[in-house]
Backbone as JSON Lines, residues from 0, in Angstrom:
{"i":0,"aa":"M","n":[-16.81,29.41,4.97],"ca":[-15.19,29.12,5.47],"c":[-15.1,27.72,6.2]}
{"i":1,"aa":"I","n":[-16.0,27.93,7.52],"ca":[-15.73,27.03,8.59],"c":[-16.21,25.79,8.29]}
{"i":2,"aa":"E","n":[-17.67,26.15,7.48],"ca":[-18.07,24.5,6.85],"c":[-17.02,24.25,5.51]}
{"i":3,"aa":"T","n":[-16.56,24.74,4.87],"ca":[-15.83,23.99,4.25],"c":[-14.52,23.31,4.97]}
{"i":4,"aa":"M","n":[-14.29,23.91,6.07],"ca":[-12.56,22.93,6.82],"c":[-13.97,22.28,7.52]}
{"i":5,"aa":"V","n":[-14.77,22.38,8.07],"ca":[-15.31,20.82,8.57],"c":[-15.78,19.68,7.95]}
{"i":6,"aa":"T","n":[-16.16,20.17,6.72],"ca":[-16.92,19.13,5.31],"c":[-15.16,18.26,5.06]}
{"i":7,"aa":"A","n":[-13.98,19.2,4.55],"ca":[-12.67,18.66,4.43],"c":[-12.17,17.57,5.51]}
{"i":8,"aa":"L","n":[-12.32,18.08,7.2],"ca":[-11.97,17.8,8.35],"c":[-12.49,16.15,8.08]}
{"i":9,"aa":"T","n":[-14.22,16.47,7.85],"ca":[-15.48,15.09,7.85],"c":[-14.37,14.06,7.15]}
{"i":10,"aa":"S","n":[-13.79,14.66,5.58],"ca":[-13.94,13.6,4.37],"c":[-12.18,13.39,4.92]}
{"i":11,"aa":"K","n":[-11.29,13.85,5.49],"ca":[-10.14,12.99,6.01],"c":[-10.37,12.44,6.65]}
{"i":12,"aa":"L","n":[-11.06,12.27,7.96],"ca":[-10.87,11.58,8.88],"c":[-11.9,9.83,8.34]}
{"i":13,"aa":"K","n":[-12.53,10.22,7.41],"ca":[-13.57,9.15,7.12],"c":[-12.03,8.23,6.35]}
{"i":14,"aa":"I","n":[-11.26,9.07,5.35],"ca":[-10.74,8.11,4.94],"c":[-9.53,7.64,5.75]}
{"i":15,"aa":"G","n":[-8.89,8.54,6.78],"ca":[-8.23,7.82,7.21],"c":[-8.31,6.7,8.83]}
{"i":16,"aa":"Y","n":[-9.78,6.54,9.0],"ca":[-10.54,5.48,9.62],"c":[-10.41,4.57,8.35]}
{"i":17,"aa":"M","n":[-10.51,4.92,7.38],"ca":[-10.85,3.75,6.13],"c":[-9.61,2.78,6.0]}
{"i":18,"aa":"V","n":[-8.32,3.94,6.19],"ca":[-6.71,3.25,5.76],"c":[-6.62,2.85,6.91]}
{"i":19,"aa":"T","n":[-6.86,3.36,8.15],"ca":[-6.12,2.34,9.44],"c":[-7.01,1.01,9.68]}
{"i":20,"aa":"S","n":[-8.38,1.01,9.29],"ca":[-9.06,-0.5,9.34],"c":[-8.68,-1.28,8.12]}
{"i":21,"aa":"T","n":[-8.45,-0.79,7.05],"ca":[-7.88,-1.61,6.21],"c":[-6.58,-2.56,6.61]}
{"i":22,"aa":"L","n":[-5.84,-1.62,7.07],"ca":[-4.2,-1.91,7.55],"c":[-4.18,-2.63,8.29]}
{"i":23,"aa":"A","n":[-5.27,-2.84,9.53],"ca":[-5.31,-3.51,10.76],"c":[-5.61,-4.9,10.4]}
{"i":24,"aa":"I","n":[-6.53,-4.87,9.84],"ca":[-7.21,-5.84,9.05],"c":[-5.89,-6.91,7.82]}
{"i":25,"aa":"I","n":[-5.43,-6.54,7.29],"ca":[-4.41,-6.71,6.42],"c":[-3.16,-7.31,7.37]}
{"i":26,"aa":"L","n":[-2.88,-6.64,8.35],"ca":[-1.97,-7.09,9.36],"c":[-2.09,-8.23,9.79]}
{"i":27,"aa":"A","n":[-3.76,-8.27,10.4],"ca":[-3.95,-9.61,11.15],"c":[-4.04,-10.66,10.4]}
{"i":28,"aa":"L","n":[-4.72,-10.44,9.35],"ca":[-4.69,-11.71,8.04],"c":[-3.38,-12.37,8.09]}
{"i":29,"aa":"H","n":[-2.35,-11.28,7.85],"ca":[-0.98,-11.68,7.45],"c":[-0.69,-12.28,8.96]}
{"i":30,"aa":"L","n":[-0.76,-12.0,9.83],"ca":[-0.1,-12.61,11.12],"c":[-0.2,-13.9,11.37]}
{"i":31,"aa":"L","n":[-1.94,-14.2,10.81],"ca":[-2.47,-15.52,11.34],"c":[-2.19,-16.22,10.29]}
{"i":32,"aa":"L","n":[-1.8,-15.82,9.32],"ca":[-1.58,-16.73,8.28],"c":[-0.04,-16.93,7.88]}
{"i":33,"aa":"S","n":[0.84,-16.5,8.2],"ca":[2.21,-16.43,7.76],"c":[2.8,-17.01,9.66]}
{"i":34,"aa":"D","n":[4.26,-17.44,9.03],"ca":[4.71,-18.31,10.35],"c":[5.39,-16.92,11.07]}
{"i":35,"aa":"S","n":[4.44,-16.08,12.22],"ca":[5.07,-15.22,13.39],"c":[5.35,-16.07,14.27]}
{"i":36,"aa":"N","n":[6.37,-14.99,15.1],"ca":[6.86,-15.25,16.62],"c":[5.13,-14.96,17.49]}
{"i":37,"aa":"L","n":[4.43,-13.81,16.9],"ca":[3.18,-13.37,17.26],"c":[2.5,-13.98,18.12]}
{"i":38,"aa":"P","n":[1.83,-14.56,19.19],"ca":[0.9,-15.11,19.55],"c":[-0.46,-14.88,18.8]}
{"i":39,"aa":"Y","n":[-1.31,-15.4,18.53],"ca":[-2.51,-15.46,18.26],"c":[-3.22,-14.18,18.19]}
{"i":40,"aa":"F","n":[-3.24,-14.13,19.75],"ca":[-4.42,-13.24,20.61],"c":[-4.06,-11.87,19.9]}
{"i":41,"aa":"V","n":[-2.65,-11.37,19.61],"ca":[-2.27,-10.11,19.02],"c":[-2.83,-9.83,17.61]}
{"i":42,"aa":"A","n":[-2.81,-11.15,16.68],"ca":[-3.39,-10.77,15.3],"c":[-5.05,-10.89,15.34]}
{"i":43,"aa":"L","n":[-5.47,-11.3,16.83],"ca":[-6.99,-11.54,16.45],"c":[-7.19,-9.62,17.23]}
{"i":44,"aa":"L","n":[-6.22,-9.29,17.9],"ca":[-6.45,-8.05,18.26],"c":[-6.45,-7.09,17.61]}
{"i":45,"aa":"F","n":[-5.43,-7.16,16.25],"ca":[-5.41,-6.22,15.22],"c":[-7.06,-6.65,13.97]}
{"i":46,"aa":"L","n":[-7.25,-7.74,14.31],"ca":[-8.47,-8.08,13.37],"c":[-9.68,-7.5,13.92]}
{"i":47,"aa":"G","n":[-9.87,-7.53,15.44],"ca":[-10.89,-7.17,16.42],"c":[-10.75,-5.74,15.92]}
{"i":48,"aa":"L","n":[-9.61,-4.9,16.14],"ca":[-9.66,-3.15,16.37],"c":[-9.92,-2.97,14.55]}
{"i":49,"aa":"G","n":[-9.64,-4.0,13.72],"ca":[-9.87,-3.59,12.47],"c":[-11.28,-3.35,12.04]}
{"i":50,"aa":"V","n":[-12.43,-4.79,12.86],"ca":[-13.67,-4.79,12.62],"c":[-14.43,-3.8,13.69]}
{"i":51,"aa":"L","n":[-14.13,-3.28,14.36],"ca":[-14.18,-2.2,15.32],"c":[-14.29,-0.54,15.0]}
{"i":52,"aa":"V","n":[-13.52,-0.46,14.29],"ca":[-12.95,0.68,13.71],"c":[-14.71,0.67,12.49]}
{"i":53,"aa":"V","n":[-14.49,-0.52,11.84],"ca":[-15.08,-0.48,10.3],"c":[-16.79,-0.27,11.13]}
{"i":54,"aa":"V","n":[-17.21,-0.91,12.31],"ca":[-18.54,-0.51,12.52],"c":[-18.82,0.89,13.22]}
{"i":55,"aa":"A","n":[-17.6,1.35,13.83],"ca":[-17.78,2.39,14.0],"c":[-18.08,3.96,13.09]}
{"i":56,"aa":"V","n":[-17.28,4.03,11.9],"ca":[-17.1,4.4,10.91],"c":[-19.11,4.42,10.38]}
{"i":57,"aa":"W","n":[-19.16,3.25,10.34],"ca":[-20.58,3.03,9.52],"c":[-21.97,3.35,10.24]}
{"i":58,"aa":"Y","n":[-21.84,3.57,11.81],"ca":[-22.73,3.92,12.74],"c":[-22.49,5.51,12.49]}
{"i":59,"aa":"A","n":[-21.24,6.19,12.86],"ca":[-21.04,7.46,13.36],"c":[-21.24,8.15,11.99]}
{"i":60,"aa":"I","n":[-20.66,7.62,10.22],"ca":[-20.73,8.54,9.22],"c":[-21.32,8.31,8.3]}
{"i":61,"aa":"V","n":[-21.32,6.94,7.53],"ca":[-22.3,6.6,6.39],"c":[-23.69,5.8,6.54]}
{"i":62,"aa":"R","n":[-23.91,5.98,7.77],"ca":[-25.69,5.46,8.39],"c":[-26.14,6.89,8.33]}
{"i":63,"aa":"P","n":[-25.64,8.41,9.02],"ca":[-26.27,9.56,9.31],"c":[-26.35,9.82,7.95]}
{"i":64,"aa":"L","n":[-25.33,9.54,6.86],"ca":[-25.47,10.13,5.61],"c":[-26.35,10.18,4.63]}
{"i":65,"aa":"S","n":[-26.24,8.23,4.77],"ca":[-27.27,8.01,3.95],"c":[-28.85,8.18,4.08]}
{"i":66,"aa":"R","n":[-28.85,8.45,5.54],"ca":[-30.56,8.91,6.07],"c":[-30.28,10.15,5.67]}
{"i":67,"aa":"D","n":[-29.33,11.47,5.26],"ca":[-29.72,12.56,4.74],"c":[-30.29,12.65,3.54]}
{"i":68,"aa":"M","n":[-29.46,11.63,2.74],"ca":[-29.96,11.58,1.39],"c":[-31.1,10.97,1.21]}
{"i":69,"aa":"D","n":[-31.96,10.37,1.36],"ca":[-33.27,10.06,1.83],"c":[-34.31,10.9,1.77]}
């Protein structure tokens, strides 16, 4: 029972991280490419956040899972 809950929570976290990073990258690119009133550093902040989340997900979730499969 607990193992199933941990697996479900882990998969929900993975999906949440992927969605958050994708939205941050899309928003940053939209702010950079459109005529927005926000300064560039805000768009670059969103872009950096997206990249940071992708790297964190890779090292925390994807890489250990791929090691377990080897």
